[in-house]
Amino acid sequence: MSLTTPRADRLRAVRRAWYRFRRNPAAVVGLAMVLLVFVVAIFAPLVAPFPEHVGGFVDFRNRHQPPSWTHPFGTDNAGRDILSRVIFGYRISLTLVVFVLGLAVPFGVLLGLLAGYYGGWVETVIMRLTDVFLAIPALVMALAITAALSPTLLNSMIALALLWWNWHTRLIYTTVASLKHEEYVEAAKVAGASDFHILFRELLPNCVSVISVKTTLDAGFVILIGAGLSFLGLGAQPPTPDLGTMVSSGANYLPEYWWGSIFPGLAILFTILGFNLLGDGLRDLLDVEVN
Amino acid sequence: MPDDAPLLSVRDLRVSFRTFDGQADVLQGVNLDVPRGTRVGLVGESGCGKSVTMKTIMGTLATPPARVTHGQIMFDGQDLLTMPAARRNRLKGTDMSMVFQDPTTSLNPVFRVGHQMEDIVRWSDRRRGIQRNHKARKARVLEVLEMVRLADGERIYDAFPIQLSGGMRQRIIIGMALLNEPRLLIADEPGTALDVTTQDEILRLMDDLVREEGLSLLMITHNLGVVRQMTDHVYVMYAGSVVEDSPTAELFDNPSHPYTKALLACVPKLDGTATYEGIGGSLPDYTDPPAGCRFHPRCPHATDRCLTRPPAFTVRPGHTAACWLHEPEAHA
Amino acid sequence: MSGNLLELNQLSKRFPVRKGLFQRVVGHVNAVDGVDLTIGRGEIVGLAGESGSGKSTVARMIVGLLTPTEGTVTFDGEDVSKQLGTLAFKRRVQMVFQNPGSSLNPRRSVADALKVPLRVHGVPSSTWAERIRSLLEMVELPATFAQKYPHELSGGQKQRVAIARALAVQPELIVLDEPTSALDVSVQAKVIELLLRIRDELDLAYLFISHDLSLMRNFSDRVGVMYLGKLAEMGTSDDLFLRPQHPYTQGLLASIPVVSEAEEALKPTQRHLKGEIPSPANVPSGCRFRTRCPHAFDACREVAPTFHELSATHASRCHLHDPALAGSAEPTKA
């Protein structure tokens, strides 16, 4: 008989998971990178050396300063500190991620659950709908939507959310289609459980690992595509410190003033890399197949 | 090397695993002999260490987390654990080969049966430095298909695994193990995944082949009935060590270790005389095993003596039991 | 017998076979083909057979996971064919599944698993904690196990929880689908002992599905042997294991690996069965067992045998029991 308490058991389980996670150095680095981005973004006004440089601030005497101790990433064409703007840029990137995935993931997962569990015409309707969305290249679709609606940050977020749900639907659909034959689902049916119970109490908890791995990997791509939209002038508009916009406006002064777009570009790379390493690590830890 | 030395001889094999909970000493000094031309069984319940033993012999144990801390595995007079990896690989699949348990997963579904079997011949030819053309290789494959009593070898040669029944696939797996004329066949729960009538056919076939080809057989299984039907000598494992070893008939007539007795009592009998006592308690935690005899916390005969690990005492010639009950003085 | 708890009358299940772009139905598989079976109160009836015999399909129809194509199910004297999937019927018939690894949801605690039937069947939530404690006690697990998750339990412990879950609604019949086939024999023995004790205490009836004939011999009062969707032989445990009459039963018994000479003596000495069970989509004409039967003769190809009552409790579906046909059988055998 076990002498440990349930609470201690739970704690042990968490420590065991951390032990396994730690043995994957790439994942630990990824986690550190993602945490750094979050901390910096949340405490941006405290962390950024020149928080006032974020808006429409102009200081032409200091424009195009190369990286230095005062301005580690240099200054841009209006004399604003690029590091400060990158830090605030992370806020926008993360808002984008939370908004897009916050809308797309629950919606996509819900449709995936329904399609996978019920099959039949429900499956046919939902899965053919995802096919339609998959047939259109993501960036083209986003361009069309934002162009049709007027280019603002909010509209680009809506466009991305519209594009993203179907990936989660497909993933959850295949997961549920195999899980629904597990004996615990049949046992719940034999006990008389409702479909609602089976969908949300039996099946959904078993999809959490795939969802979290997929969502983590997605976060990097959402940032990338969001930055791409801003780069093309269809996302956040200047002077908002958006990373894509910064790369784009800095590109006008290449190659002499290279730091104007290189540093925001590296900042994008940093987050994407962080999310991907973390996602891969989680995938190994939770032992799930995504895509 | 004298010819009466066992073909395979495992001496004091110890294997540990590094886990979150600390070091797990899974194999605690396993001794096991497979004499030439005999059929030997290694039997035990899940978690007893029989698979780790088999994997260590075959060299398929993942290291880390596992580590062989001590012991020898002598095959035909050479220690597998110290020989160069290339030499060991040459032995694997040629002199010693393996019959896997699950016929549905041990064949690759996307290649034709003949293709997969020919690959095996080609790889071993390369290792042995032999040149054979496709025709000669195919002839060998067809010959083996006939050996495993598969009529219509040409058709099976061109078939995909999915087109064949479970029993046929199991025969092919046996055939694959025989392709390179091994001397030692290691069988891991053969036929367990099959229905009882098919399993019976497969076991009979293996038995015939072992006799016809003069092979030595090491069979790993949890099924005492299969061991009784298929082997000459049995090793019973519990919690990482051999607790009893004996000629097969003798073991079933006169089980001597309390674990073996309890295990045999649990097997449902066709004559309706089963007891449902089971064995109290459960398999020990390998990271924190009980001192001395690892079975003592579950043993009805346990005494203070059992806190010291018992050596293998001879019960009768060729029959040993690692239990203090069989200490020679105890009988006096 | 009026005292039967469950009666299956000509129960059948046909699955459509679909093919092609439009999933057109091109044929049917008779997974279960006219099975008659009775289970008395407090009785343990075994259903044996190889994979593809349809034994699990019978089980799943009784608990409402599959809908019968034909036939009736009578429970406690009442025709319940139309109520098989309903809540009211699920309260009376429960099931324990085969695989302890997957019959409990890995993300839900033992208490969560036991609450499902309690909630569904309207047991007041104030009494749940007490019910869970007594259910765990009944399956000989300590109350602290309520907070555990499946990965913290051994195979035997998981199966005990699954039994507790089936007992939660106080059913009259439990379908046991290979409840111990994934367990080691030492654990199996304890679970079987538990099941027998619970049967005695609660006067339950079991339908026991298994391919393990030695276990069936010890556990079941009566046994039916199924082959390709039909019952081949039915009788008491003694009838079937001491006096097997159907060539298939004899072949099955002959192929069991046993551990003693006493058992060896009980095995029929007939020739071994050839080949494997045919696909249910392609059932042989006449007697469906004839392709593997060592005694098959001409009539077996043409006429499907009926059940021959050999005694009040024992019946076998084979032409050998028909004096008119069997007479012609002998000379054809080599």
PDB file of C-alpha atoms in Angstrom, chain B residues 20-247:
ATOM      1  CA  PHE B  20      14.150   9.827 -11.648  1.00  0.00           C
ATOM      2  CA  ASP B  21      13.718   7.804  -8.469  1.00  0.00           C
ATOM      3  CA  GLY B  22      17.377   6.837  -8.380  1.00  0.00           C
ATOM      4  CA  GLN B  23      19.269   3.775  -9.481  1.00  0.00           C
ATOM      5  CA  ALA B  24      17.154   0.712 -10.214  1.00  0.00           C
ATOM      6  CA  ASP B  25      19.098  -2.523  -9.934  1.00  0.00           C
ATOM      7  CA  VAL B  26      16.971  -4.533 -12.300  1.00  0.00           C
ATOM      8  CA  LEU B  27      19.138  -7.570 -12.939  1.00  0.00           C
ATOM      9  CA  GLN B  28      20.729  -8.855  -9.797  1.00  0.00           C
ATOM     10  CA  GLY B  29      23.202 -11.405 -11.034  1.00  0.00           C
ATOM     11  CA  VAL B  30      21.452 -13.618 -13.577  1.00  0.00           C
ATOM     12  CA  ASN B  31      23.017 -16.992 -14.406  1.00  0.00           C
ATOM     13  CA  LEU B  32      21.700 -18.943 -17.338  1.00  0.00           C
ATOM     14  CA  ASP B  33      23.008 -21.639 -19.687  1.00  0.00           C
ATOM     15  CA  VAL B  34      21.732 -22.762 -23.043  1.00  0.00           C
ATOM     16  CA  PRO B  35      23.546 -26.034 -23.845  1.00  0.00           C
ATOM     17  CA  ARG B  36      23.984 -26.968 -27.505  1.00  0.00           C
ATOM     18  CA  GLY B  37      20.893 -28.504 -29.049  1.00  0.00           C
ATOM     19  CA  THR B  38      18.620 -27.944 -26.087  1.00  0.00           C
ATOM     20  CA  ARG B  39      15.493 -25.928 -25.581  1.00  0.00           C
ATOM     21  CA  VAL B  40      15.638 -23.608 -22.612  1.00  0.00           C
ATOM     22  CA  GLY B  41      12.813 -21.527 -21.187  1.00  0.00           C
ATOM     23  CA  LEU B  42      13.034 -18.283 -19.232  1.00  0.00           C
ATOM     24  CA  VAL B  43       9.733 -17.757 -17.502  1.00  0.00           C
ATOM     25  CA  GLY B  44       8.363 -15.066 -15.226  1.00  0.00           C
ATOM     26  CA  GLU B  45       5.660 -12.482 -14.804  1.00  0.00           C
ATOM     27  CA  SER B  46       5.794  -8.994 -16.280  1.00  0.00           C
ATOM     28  CA  GLY B  47       8.495  -6.881 -14.679  1.00  0.00           C
ATOM     29  CA  CYS B  48      10.589  -9.849 -13.542  1.00  0.00           C
ATOM     30  CA  GLY B  49      13.511  -8.873 -15.773  1.00  0.00           C
ATOM     31  CA  LYS B  50      13.197 -11.537 -18.455  1.00  0.00           C
ATOM     32  CA  SER B  51      12.926  -8.976 -21.252  1.00  0.00           C
ATOM     33  CA  VAL B  52      15.890  -6.999 -19.943  1.00  0.00           C
ATOM     34  CA  THR B  53      17.882 -10.228 -19.863  1.00  0.00           C
ATOM     35  CA  MET B  54      16.894 -11.003 -23.431  1.00  0.00           C
ATOM     36  CA  LYS B  55      17.653  -7.489 -24.643  1.00  0.00           C
ATOM     37  CA  THR B  56      21.044  -7.537 -22.974  1.00  0.00           C
ATOM     38  CA  ILE B  57      21.864 -10.798 -24.703  1.00  0.00           C
ATOM     39  CA  MET B  58      20.704  -9.439 -28.055  1.00  0.00           C
ATOM     40  CA  GLY B  59      22.441  -6.111 -27.453  1.00  0.00           C
ATOM     41  CA  THR B  60      19.255  -4.123 -28.001  1.00  0.00           C
ATOM     42  CA  LEU B  61      19.079  -2.593 -24.544  1.00  0.00           C
ATOM     43  CA  ALA B  62      19.019   1.212 -24.606  1.00  0.00           C
ATOM     44  CA  THR B  63      22.114   2.485 -22.802  1.00  0.00           C
ATOM     45  CA  PRO B  64      21.565   4.911 -21.123  1.00  0.00           C
ATOM     46  CA  PRO B  65      19.344   4.708 -19.145  1.00  0.00           C
ATOM     47  CA  ALA B  66      20.435   1.074 -18.720  1.00  0.00           C
ATOM     48  CA  ARG B  67      23.968   0.044 -17.829  1.00  0.00           C
ATOM     49  CA  VAL B  68      25.516  -3.401 -17.612  1.00  0.00           C
ATOM     50  CA  THR B  69      27.433  -3.155 -14.364  1.00  0.00           C
ATOM     51  CA  HIS B  70      28.796  -6.660 -14.151  1.00  0.00           C
ATOM     52  CA  GLY B  71      28.850 -10.070 -15.748  1.00  0.00           C
ATOM     53  CA  GLN B  72      29.596 -12.017 -18.885  1.00  0.00           C
ATOM     54  CA  ILE B  73      27.535 -13.267 -21.771  1.00  0.00           C
ATOM     55  CA  MET B  74      29.566 -16.052 -23.366  1.00  0.00           C
ATOM     56  CA  PHE B  75      28.442 -17.145 -26.799  1.00  0.00           C
ATOM     57  CA  ASP B  76      30.410 -20.057 -28.162  1.00  0.00           C
ATOM     58  CA  GLY B  77      33.300 -19.189 -25.870  1.00  0.00           C
ATOM     59  CA  GLN B  78      33.433 -15.451 -26.622  1.00  0.00           C
ATOM     60  CA  ASP B  79      32.161 -12.721 -24.317  1.00  0.00           C
ATOM     61  CA  LEU B  80      29.538 -10.668 -26.170  1.00  0.00           C
ATOM     62  CA  LEU B  81      29.892  -7.801 -23.728  1.00  0.00           C
ATOM     63  CA  THR B  82      33.582  -7.198 -24.352  1.00  0.00           C
ATOM     64  CA  MET B  83      33.910  -8.052 -28.028  1.00  0.00           C
ATOM     65  CA  PRO B  84      34.115  -5.200 -30.569  1.00  0.00           C
ATOM     66  CA  ALA B  85      30.724  -3.912 -31.690  1.00  0.00           C
ATOM     67  CA  ALA B  86      31.337  -4.913 -35.297  1.00  0.00           C
ATOM     68  CA  ARG B  87      32.021  -8.535 -34.335  1.00  0.00           C
ATOM     69  CA  ARG B  88      28.965  -8.624 -32.146  1.00  0.00           C
ATOM     70  CA  ASN B  89      26.803  -7.220 -34.938  1.00  0.00           C
ATOM     71  CA  ARG B  90      28.092  -9.954 -37.222  1.00  0.00           C
ATOM     72  CA  LEU B  91      26.894 -12.559 -34.740  1.00  0.00           C
ATOM     73  CA  LYS B  92      23.505 -10.952 -34.350  1.00  0.00           C
ATOM     74  CA  GLY B  93      21.124 -12.110 -37.021  1.00  0.00           C
ATOM     75  CA  THR B  94      23.491 -14.827 -38.170  1.00  0.00           C
ATOM     76  CA  ASP B  95      24.703 -17.120 -35.413  1.00  0.00           C
ATOM     77  CA  MET B  96      22.024 -15.958 -33.036  1.00  0.00           C
ATOM     78  CA  SER B  97      18.694 -14.692 -34.253  1.00  0.00           C
ATOM     79  CA  MET B  98      15.433 -13.694 -32.811  1.00  0.00           C
ATOM     80  CA  VAL B  99      11.748 -14.516 -33.260  1.00  0.00           C
ATOM     81  CA  PHE B 100       9.591 -11.586 -32.298  1.00  0.00           C
ATOM     82  CA  GLN B 101       6.322 -11.693 -30.486  1.00  0.00           C
ATOM     83  CA  ASP B 102       3.875  -9.680 -32.529  1.00  0.00           C
ATOM     84  CA  PRO B 103       3.424 -10.772 -36.138  1.00  0.00           C
ATOM     85  CA  THR B 104       1.396  -7.655 -36.928  1.00  0.00           C
ATOM     86  CA  THR B 105       4.163  -5.175 -36.124  1.00  0.00           C
ATOM     87  CA  SER B 106       7.371  -7.042 -36.835  1.00  0.00           C
ATOM     88  CA  LEU B 107       6.841  -7.015 -40.584  1.00  0.00           C
ATOM     89  CA  ASN B 108       6.998  -3.759 -42.503  1.00  0.00           C
ATOM     90  CA  PRO B 109       3.562  -3.276 -44.094  1.00  0.00           C
ATOM     91  CA  VAL B 110       4.808  -1.412 -47.184  1.00  0.00           C
ATOM     92  CA  PHE B 111       7.258  -4.001 -48.521  1.00  0.00           C
ATOM     93  CA  ARG B 112       6.578  -7.391 -50.025  1.00  0.00           C
ATOM     94  CA  VAL B 113       7.418 -10.368 -47.830  1.00  0.00           C
ATOM     95  CA  GLY B 114      10.068 -11.624 -50.274  1.00  0.00           C
ATOM     96  CA  HIS B 115      11.730  -8.241 -50.421  1.00  0.00           C
ATOM     97  CA  GLN B 116      12.000  -8.055 -46.642  1.00  0.00           C
ATOM     98  CA  MET B 117      13.369 -11.570 -46.377  1.00  0.00           C
ATOM     99  CA  GLU B 118      15.896 -11.026 -49.148  1.00  0.00           C
ATOM    100  CA  ASP B 119      17.139  -7.886 -47.411  1.00  0.00           C
ATOM    101  CA  ILE B 120      18.048  -9.984 -44.421  1.00  0.00           C
ATOM    102  CA  VAL B 121      20.018 -12.390 -46.576  1.00  0.00           C
ATOM    103  CA  ARG B 122      21.783  -9.532 -48.354  1.00  0.00           C
ATOM    104  CA  TRP B 123      22.787  -7.752 -45.151  1.00  0.00           C
ATOM    105  CA  SER B 124      24.223 -10.857 -43.612  1.00  0.00           C
ATOM    106  CA  ASP B 125      26.004 -11.741 -46.865  1.00  0.00           C
ATOM    107  CA  ARG B 126      27.623  -8.329 -46.758  1.00  0.00           C
ATOM    108  CA  ARG B 127      28.689  -8.801 -43.139  1.00  0.00           C
ATOM    109  CA  ARG B 128      30.133 -12.191 -43.957  1.00  0.00           C
ATOM    110  CA  GLY B 129      31.699 -10.983 -47.181  1.00  0.00           C
ATOM    111  CA  ILE B 130      29.728 -13.337 -49.434  1.00  0.00           C
ATOM    112  CA  GLN B 131      28.503 -12.431 -52.919  1.00  0.00           C
ATOM    113  CA  ARG B 132      25.178 -13.896 -54.005  1.00  0.00           C
ATOM    114  CA  ASN B 133      22.889 -12.736 -56.758  1.00  0.00           C
ATOM    115  CA  HIS B 134      19.183 -12.100 -56.533  1.00  0.00           C
ATOM    116  CA  LYS B 135      18.364 -15.536 -57.862  1.00  0.00           C
ATOM    117  CA  ALA B 136      20.403 -17.324 -55.239  1.00  0.00           C
ATOM    118  CA  ARG B 137      18.974 -15.148 -52.493  1.00  0.00           C
ATOM    119  CA  LYS B 138      15.436 -15.763 -53.651  1.00  0.00           C
ATOM    120  CA  ALA B 139      16.100 -19.493 -53.766  1.00  0.00           C
ATOM    121  CA  ARG B 140      17.191 -19.329 -50.140  1.00  0.00           C
ATOM    122  CA  VAL B 141      14.039 -17.385 -49.187  1.00  0.00           C
ATOM    123  CA  LEU B 142      11.806 -19.925 -50.933  1.00  0.00           C
ATOM    124  CA  GLU B 143      13.664 -22.738 -49.255  1.00  0.00           C
ATOM    125  CA  VAL B 144      13.000 -21.183 -45.847  1.00  0.00           C
ATOM    126  CA  LEU B 145       9.332 -20.565 -46.638  1.00  0.00           C
ATOM    127  CA  GLU B 146       9.055 -24.259 -47.308  1.00  0.00           C
ATOM    128  CA  MET B 147      10.844 -25.022 -44.066  1.00  0.00           C
ATOM    129  CA  VAL B 148       8.187 -23.111 -42.122  1.00  0.00           C
ATOM    130  CA  ARG B 149       5.505 -25.162 -43.946  1.00  0.00           C
ATOM    131  CA  LEU B 150       4.184 -22.352 -46.083  1.00  0.00           C
ATOM    132  CA  ALA B 151       2.897 -23.964 -49.241  1.00  0.00           C
ATOM    133  CA  ASP B 152       2.850 -21.785 -52.339  1.00  0.00           C
ATOM    134  CA  GLY B 153       6.083 -19.965 -51.521  1.00  0.00           C
ATOM    135  CA  GLU B 154       6.126 -18.010 -54.796  1.00  0.00           C
ATOM    136  CA  ARG B 155       2.793 -16.385 -53.984  1.00  0.00           C
ATOM    137  CA  ILE B 156       3.844 -15.533 -50.448  1.00  0.00           C
ATOM    138  CA  TYR B 157       7.141 -14.174 -51.739  1.00  0.00           C
ATOM    139  CA  ASP B 158       5.175 -11.582 -53.709  1.00  0.00           C
ATOM    140  CA  ALA B 159       2.542 -10.873 -51.049  1.00  0.00           C
ATOM    141  CA  PHE B 160       2.299  -7.899 -48.749  1.00  0.00           C
ATOM    142  CA  PRO B 161       2.045  -8.743 -45.032  1.00  0.00           C
ATOM    143  CA  ILE B 162      -1.534  -7.463 -44.853  1.00  0.00           C
ATOM    144  CA  GLN B 163      -2.634 -10.101 -47.358  1.00  0.00           C
ATOM    145  CA  LEU B 164      -1.583 -12.880 -45.016  1.00  0.00           C
ATOM    146  CA  SER B 165      -3.191 -14.220 -41.858  1.00  0.00           C
ATOM    147  CA  GLY B 166      -1.670 -13.818 -38.412  1.00  0.00           C
ATOM    148  CA  GLY B 167      -0.487 -17.406 -38.367  1.00  0.00           C
ATOM    149  CA  MET B 168       1.197 -17.075 -41.765  1.00  0.00           C
ATOM    150  CA  ARG B 169       2.924 -13.882 -40.689  1.00  0.00           C
ATOM    151  CA  GLN B 170       4.184 -15.579 -37.556  1.00  0.00           C
ATOM    152  CA  ARG B 171       5.620 -18.353 -39.738  1.00  0.00           C
ATOM    153  CA  ILE B 172       7.358 -15.756 -41.870  1.00  0.00           C
ATOM    154  CA  ILE B 173       8.866 -14.196 -38.773  1.00  0.00           C
ATOM    155  CA  ILE B 174      10.187 -17.582 -37.769  1.00  0.00           C
ATOM    156  CA  GLY B 175      11.475 -18.050 -41.309  1.00  0.00           C
ATOM    157  CA  MET B 176      13.288 -14.728 -41.152  1.00  0.00           C
ATOM    158  CA  ALA B 177      15.083 -15.875 -38.027  1.00  0.00           C
ATOM    159  CA  LEU B 178      16.164 -19.056 -39.833  1.00  0.00           C
ATOM    160  CA  LEU B 179      17.399 -17.419 -43.048  1.00  0.00           C
ATOM    161  CA  ASN B 180      21.006 -17.252 -41.931  1.00  0.00           C
ATOM    162  CA  GLU B 181      21.220 -20.706 -40.424  1.00  0.00           C
ATOM    163  CA  PRO B 182      21.583 -19.540 -36.826  1.00  0.00           C
ATOM    164  CA  ARG B 183      22.783 -21.785 -34.058  1.00  0.00           C
ATOM    165  CA  LEU B 184      20.805 -20.063 -31.325  1.00  0.00           C
ATOM    166  CA  LEU B 185      17.190 -19.009 -31.699  1.00  0.00           C
ATOM    167  CA  ILE B 186      15.824 -16.554 -29.148  1.00  0.00           C
ATOM    168  CA  ALA B 187      12.024 -16.483 -29.120  1.00  0.00           C
ATOM    169  CA  ASP B 188      10.148 -13.732 -27.297  1.00  0.00           C
ATOM    170  CA  GLU B 189       6.641 -14.897 -26.343  1.00  0.00           C
ATOM    171  CA  PRO B 190       6.091 -16.574 -29.724  1.00  0.00           C
ATOM    172  CA  GLY B 191       2.446 -16.904 -30.690  1.00  0.00           C
ATOM    173  CA  THR B 192       1.136 -14.965 -27.708  1.00  0.00           C
ATOM    174  CA  ALA B 193      -0.714 -12.580 -30.000  1.00  0.00           C
ATOM    175  CA  LEU B 194      -2.425 -15.454 -31.811  1.00  0.00           C
ATOM    176  CA  ASP B 195      -5.469 -17.571 -31.092  1.00  0.00           C
ATOM    177  CA  VAL B 196      -4.877 -20.727 -29.136  1.00  0.00           C
ATOM    178  CA  THR B 197      -5.259 -23.122 -32.085  1.00  0.00           C
ATOM    179  CA  THR B 198      -2.873 -21.063 -34.210  1.00  0.00           C
ATOM    180  CA  GLN B 199      -0.445 -20.655 -31.346  1.00  0.00           C
ATOM    181  CA  ASP B 200      -0.438 -24.401 -30.944  1.00  0.00           C
ATOM    182  CA  GLU B 201       0.487 -24.868 -34.614  1.00  0.00           C
ATOM    183  CA  ILE B 202       3.258 -22.288 -34.371  1.00  0.00           C
ATOM    184  CA  LEU B 203       4.741 -23.874 -31.276  1.00  0.00           C
ATOM    185  CA  ARG B 204       4.712 -27.289 -32.905  1.00  0.00           C
ATOM    186  CA  LEU B 205       6.402 -25.869 -35.961  1.00  0.00           C
ATOM    187  CA  MET B 206       9.117 -24.228 -33.878  1.00  0.00           C
ATOM    188  CA  ASP B 207       9.649 -27.402 -31.978  1.00  0.00           C
ATOM    189  CA  ASP B 208      10.027 -29.397 -35.202  1.00  0.00           C
ATOM    190  CA  LEU B 209      12.441 -26.879 -36.674  1.00  0.00           C
ATOM    191  CA  VAL B 210      14.610 -26.757 -33.584  1.00  0.00           C
ATOM    192  CA  ARG B 211      14.924 -30.541 -33.704  1.00  0.00           C
ATOM    193  CA  GLU B 212      15.394 -30.813 -37.474  1.00  0.00           C
ATOM    194  CA  GLU B 213      17.993 -28.071 -37.692  1.00  0.00           C
ATOM    195  CA  GLY B 214      19.704 -28.998 -34.427  1.00  0.00           C
ATOM    196  CA  LEU B 215      19.235 -25.485 -33.043  1.00  0.00           C
ATOM    197  CA  SER B 216      19.475 -24.305 -29.498  1.00  0.00           C
ATOM    198  CA  LEU B 217      16.435 -22.418 -28.303  1.00  0.00           C
ATOM    199  CA  LEU B 218      16.018 -19.797 -25.623  1.00  0.00           C
ATOM    200  CA  MET B 219      12.338 -19.078 -25.172  1.00  0.00           C
ATOM    201  CA  ILE B 220      11.148 -16.137 -23.109  1.00  0.00           C
ATOM    202  CA  THR B 221       7.556 -16.383 -21.977  1.00  0.00           C
ATOM    203  CA  HIS B 222       5.103 -15.755 -19.159  1.00  0.00           C
ATOM    204  CA  ASN B 223       3.093 -18.856 -20.013  1.00  0.00           C
ATOM    205  CA  LEU B 224       3.999 -21.849 -17.875  1.00  0.00           C
ATOM    206  CA  GLY B 225       2.022 -24.200 -20.105  1.00  0.00           C
ATOM    207  CA  VAL B 226       4.052 -23.154 -23.140  1.00  0.00           C
ATOM    208  CA  VAL B 227       7.284 -23.671 -21.233  1.00  0.00           C
ATOM    209  CA  ARG B 228       6.226 -27.120 -20.185  1.00  0.00           C
ATOM    210  CA  GLN B 229       5.354 -28.078 -23.747  1.00  0.00           C
ATOM    211  CA  MET B 230       8.362 -26.524 -25.448  1.00  0.00           C
ATOM    212  CA  THR B 231      11.477 -26.762 -23.319  1.00  0.00           C
ATOM    213  CA  ASP B 232      13.934 -29.208 -21.736  1.00  0.00           C
ATOM    214  CA  HIS B 233      15.133 -26.906 -18.999  1.00  0.00           C
ATOM    215  CA  VAL B 234      13.488 -23.921 -17.290  1.00  0.00           C
ATOM    216  CA  TYR B 235      14.728 -20.839 -15.482  1.00  0.00           C
ATOM    217  CA  VAL B 236      12.141 -19.068 -13.309  1.00  0.00           C
ATOM    218  CA  MET B 237      12.813 -15.387 -12.759  1.00  0.00           C
ATOM    219  CA  TYR B 238      11.502 -13.130 -10.040  1.00  0.00           C
ATOM    220  CA  ALA B 239      12.421  -9.478  -9.472  1.00  0.00           C
ATOM    221  CA  GLY B 240      15.685  -9.580 -11.353  1.00  0.00           C
ATOM    222  CA  SER B 241      17.158 -12.933 -10.482  1.00  0.00           C
ATOM    223  CA  VAL B 242      16.713 -16.580 -11.302  1.00  0.00           C
ATOM    224  CA  VAL B 243      14.949 -18.114  -8.313  1.00  0.00           C
ATOM    225  CA  GLU B 244      14.763 -21.667  -9.610  1.00  0.00           C
ATOM    226  CA  ASP B 245      16.145 -23.653 -12.496  1.00  0.00           C
ATOM    227  CA  SER B 246      15.456 -27.234 -13.289  1.00  0.00           C
ATOM    228  CA  PRO B 247      14.835 -29.787 -15.993  1.00  0.00           C
TER     229      PRO B 247
END
